[in-house]
C-alpha atoms as a printed R data frame, in Angstrom:
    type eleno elety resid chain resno       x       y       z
1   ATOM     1    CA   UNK     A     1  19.666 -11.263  -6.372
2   ATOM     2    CA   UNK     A     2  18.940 -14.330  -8.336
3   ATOM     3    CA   UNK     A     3  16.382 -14.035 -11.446
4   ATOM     4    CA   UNK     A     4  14.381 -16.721  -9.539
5   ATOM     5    CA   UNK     A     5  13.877 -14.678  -6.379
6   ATOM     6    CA   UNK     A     6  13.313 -11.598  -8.326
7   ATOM     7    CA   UNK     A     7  10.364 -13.393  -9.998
8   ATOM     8    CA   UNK     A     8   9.103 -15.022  -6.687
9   ATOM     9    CA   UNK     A     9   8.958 -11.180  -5.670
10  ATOM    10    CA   UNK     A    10   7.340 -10.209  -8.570
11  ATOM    11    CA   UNK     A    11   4.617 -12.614  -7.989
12  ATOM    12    CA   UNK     A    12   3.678 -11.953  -4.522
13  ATOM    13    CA   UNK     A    13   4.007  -7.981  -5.355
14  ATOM    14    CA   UNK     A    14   1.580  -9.162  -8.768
15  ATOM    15    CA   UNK     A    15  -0.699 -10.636  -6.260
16  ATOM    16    CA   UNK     A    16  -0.649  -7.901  -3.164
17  ATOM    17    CA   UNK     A    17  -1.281  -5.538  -6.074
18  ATOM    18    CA   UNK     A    18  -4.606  -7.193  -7.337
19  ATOM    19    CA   UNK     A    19  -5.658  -7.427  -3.648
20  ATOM    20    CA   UNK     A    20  -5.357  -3.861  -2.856
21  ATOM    21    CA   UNK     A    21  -6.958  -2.905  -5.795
22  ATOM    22    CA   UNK     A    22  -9.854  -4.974  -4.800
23  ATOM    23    CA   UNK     A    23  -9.500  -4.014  -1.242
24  ATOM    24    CA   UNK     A    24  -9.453   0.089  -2.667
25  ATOM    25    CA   UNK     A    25 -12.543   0.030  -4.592
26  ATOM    26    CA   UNK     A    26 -14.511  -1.960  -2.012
27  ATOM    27    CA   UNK     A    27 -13.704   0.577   0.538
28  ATOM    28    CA   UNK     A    28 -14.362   3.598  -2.357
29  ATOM    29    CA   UNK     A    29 -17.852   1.800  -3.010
30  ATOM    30    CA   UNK     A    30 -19.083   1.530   0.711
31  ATOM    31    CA   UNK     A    31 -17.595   5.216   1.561
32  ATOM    32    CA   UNK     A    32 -19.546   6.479  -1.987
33  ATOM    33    CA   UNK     A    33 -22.737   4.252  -0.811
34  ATOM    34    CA   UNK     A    34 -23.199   5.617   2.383
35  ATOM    35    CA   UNK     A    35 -22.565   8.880   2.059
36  ATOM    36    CA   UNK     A    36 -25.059   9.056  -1.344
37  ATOM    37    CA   UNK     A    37 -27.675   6.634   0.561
38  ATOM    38    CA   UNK     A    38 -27.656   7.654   3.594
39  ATOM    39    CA   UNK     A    39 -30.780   9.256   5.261
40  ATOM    40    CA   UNK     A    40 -30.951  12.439   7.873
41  ATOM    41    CA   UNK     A    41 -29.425  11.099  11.217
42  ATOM    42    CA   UNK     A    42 -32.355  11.754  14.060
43  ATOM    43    CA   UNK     A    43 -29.442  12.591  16.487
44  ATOM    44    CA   UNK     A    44 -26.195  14.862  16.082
45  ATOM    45    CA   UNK     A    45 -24.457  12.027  17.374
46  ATOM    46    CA   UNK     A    46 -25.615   9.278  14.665
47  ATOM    47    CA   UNK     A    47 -23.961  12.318  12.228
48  ATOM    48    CA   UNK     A    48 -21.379  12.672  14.240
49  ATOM    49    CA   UNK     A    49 -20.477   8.771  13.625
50  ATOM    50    CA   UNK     A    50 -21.585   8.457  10.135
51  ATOM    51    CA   UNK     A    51 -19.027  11.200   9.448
52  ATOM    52    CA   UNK     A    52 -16.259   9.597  11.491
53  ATOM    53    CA   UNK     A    53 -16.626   6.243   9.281
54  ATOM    54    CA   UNK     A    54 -16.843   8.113   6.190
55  ATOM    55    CA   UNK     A    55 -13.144  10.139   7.030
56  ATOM    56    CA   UNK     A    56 -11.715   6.506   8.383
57  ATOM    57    CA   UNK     A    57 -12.995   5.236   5.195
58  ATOM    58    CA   UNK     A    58 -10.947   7.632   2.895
59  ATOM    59    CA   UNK     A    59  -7.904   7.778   5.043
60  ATOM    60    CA   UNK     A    60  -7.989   3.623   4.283
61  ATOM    61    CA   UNK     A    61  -8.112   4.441   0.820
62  ATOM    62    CA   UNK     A    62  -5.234   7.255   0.947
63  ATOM    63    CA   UNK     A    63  -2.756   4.230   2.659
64  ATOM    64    CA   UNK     A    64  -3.675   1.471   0.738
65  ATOM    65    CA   UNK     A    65  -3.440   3.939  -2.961
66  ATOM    66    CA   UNK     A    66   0.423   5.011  -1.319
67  ATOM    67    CA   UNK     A    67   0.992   0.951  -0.898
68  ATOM    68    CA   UNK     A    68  -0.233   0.583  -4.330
69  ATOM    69    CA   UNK     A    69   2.045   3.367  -5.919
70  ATOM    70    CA   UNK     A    70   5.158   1.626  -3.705
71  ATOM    71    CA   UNK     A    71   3.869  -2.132  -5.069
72  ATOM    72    CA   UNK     A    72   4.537  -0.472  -8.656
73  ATOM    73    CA   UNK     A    73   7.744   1.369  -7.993
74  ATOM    74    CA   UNK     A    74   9.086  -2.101  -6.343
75  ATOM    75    CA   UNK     A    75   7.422  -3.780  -9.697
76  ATOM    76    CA   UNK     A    76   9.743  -1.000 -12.126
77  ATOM    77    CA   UNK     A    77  12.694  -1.521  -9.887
78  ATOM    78    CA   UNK     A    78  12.727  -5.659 -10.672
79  ATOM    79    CA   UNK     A    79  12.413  -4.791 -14.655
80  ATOM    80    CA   UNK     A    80  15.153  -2.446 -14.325
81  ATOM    81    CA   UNK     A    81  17.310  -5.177 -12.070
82  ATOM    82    CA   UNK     A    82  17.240  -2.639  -9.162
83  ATOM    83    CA   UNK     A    83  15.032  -4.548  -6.898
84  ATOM    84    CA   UNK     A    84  16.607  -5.466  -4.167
85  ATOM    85    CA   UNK     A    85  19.109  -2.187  -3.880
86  ATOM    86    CA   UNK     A    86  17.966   0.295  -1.587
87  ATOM    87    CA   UNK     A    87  17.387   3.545  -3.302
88  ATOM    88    CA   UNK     A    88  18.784   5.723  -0.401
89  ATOM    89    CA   UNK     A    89  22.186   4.330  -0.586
90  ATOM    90    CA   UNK     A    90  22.585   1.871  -2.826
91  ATOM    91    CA   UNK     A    91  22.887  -1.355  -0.289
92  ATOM    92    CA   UNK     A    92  21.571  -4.690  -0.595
93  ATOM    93    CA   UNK     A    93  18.005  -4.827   1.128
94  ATOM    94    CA   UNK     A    94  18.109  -7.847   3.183
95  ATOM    95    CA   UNK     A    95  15.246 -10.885   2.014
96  ATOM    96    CA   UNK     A    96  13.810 -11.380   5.279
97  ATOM    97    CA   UNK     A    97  12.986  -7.127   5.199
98  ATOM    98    CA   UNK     A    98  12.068  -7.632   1.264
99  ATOM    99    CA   UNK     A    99  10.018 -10.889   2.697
100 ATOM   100    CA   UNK     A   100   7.917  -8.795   5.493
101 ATOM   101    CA   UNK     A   101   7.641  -5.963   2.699
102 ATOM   102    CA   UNK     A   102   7.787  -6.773  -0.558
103 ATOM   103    CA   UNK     A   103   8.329  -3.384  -2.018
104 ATOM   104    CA   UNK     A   104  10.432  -1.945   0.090
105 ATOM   105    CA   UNK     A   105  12.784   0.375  -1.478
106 ATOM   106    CA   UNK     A   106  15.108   1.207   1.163
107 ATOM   107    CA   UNK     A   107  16.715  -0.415   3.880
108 ATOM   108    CA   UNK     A   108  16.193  -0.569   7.844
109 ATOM   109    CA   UNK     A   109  18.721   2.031   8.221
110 ATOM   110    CA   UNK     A   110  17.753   4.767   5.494
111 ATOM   111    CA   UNK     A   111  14.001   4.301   6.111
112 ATOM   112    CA   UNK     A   112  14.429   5.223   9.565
113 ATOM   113    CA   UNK     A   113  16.590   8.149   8.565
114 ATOM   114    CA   UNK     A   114  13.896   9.581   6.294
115 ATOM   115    CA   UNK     A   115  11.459   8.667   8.964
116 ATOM   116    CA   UNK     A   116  13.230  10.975  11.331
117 ATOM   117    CA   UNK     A   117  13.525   7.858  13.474
């Protein structure tokens, strides 16, 4: 890959990064707020929600931290000058899969594989 796409990628993986750390602690705040400020529910059923926002909350939180770890794995791979390789087998990662994911580390083929797909 050319030093001038692999700093493109760096960029947009620079950028998706600061989002999603934004994007974590916004949902960590609001999860944190409402389950610290929140009064009795009158009804099992206003519990019963409050608790089903609060789980959907974290499990946000629990994708979007594995995207982050990815985003910095994809960030090690372009200092090394592996970016780009798939780290299954070792084959180019096509742009247009690199373009829809940034830090993908593994092609179509292997991702599927470990998928069980």
């Amino acid at each position: 890959m050319k030093k001038a796409d692999m700093q493109a990628f760096k960029q947009n993986l620079l950028v998706l990064r600061a989002r999603l750390r934004g994007d974590v602690k916004a949902i960590a705040d609001v999860a944190l707020n409402e389950s610290n400020n929140s009064s009795m529910p009158i009804h099992m059923a206003e519990l019963g929600s409050e608790n089903y926002e609060q789980e959907f909350a974290l499990s946000l939180m629990e994708s979007e931290e594995d995207t982050l770890v990815a985003i910095d794995e994809a960030l090690h791979r372009i200092e090394n000058g592996e970016y780009g390789k798939c780290v299954g087998c070792d084959s180019i990662i096509p742009k247009t899969r690199l373009n829809a994911i940034p830090y993908a580390g593994m092609c179509v083929r292997c991702a599927e594989q470990q998928e069980g797909g």
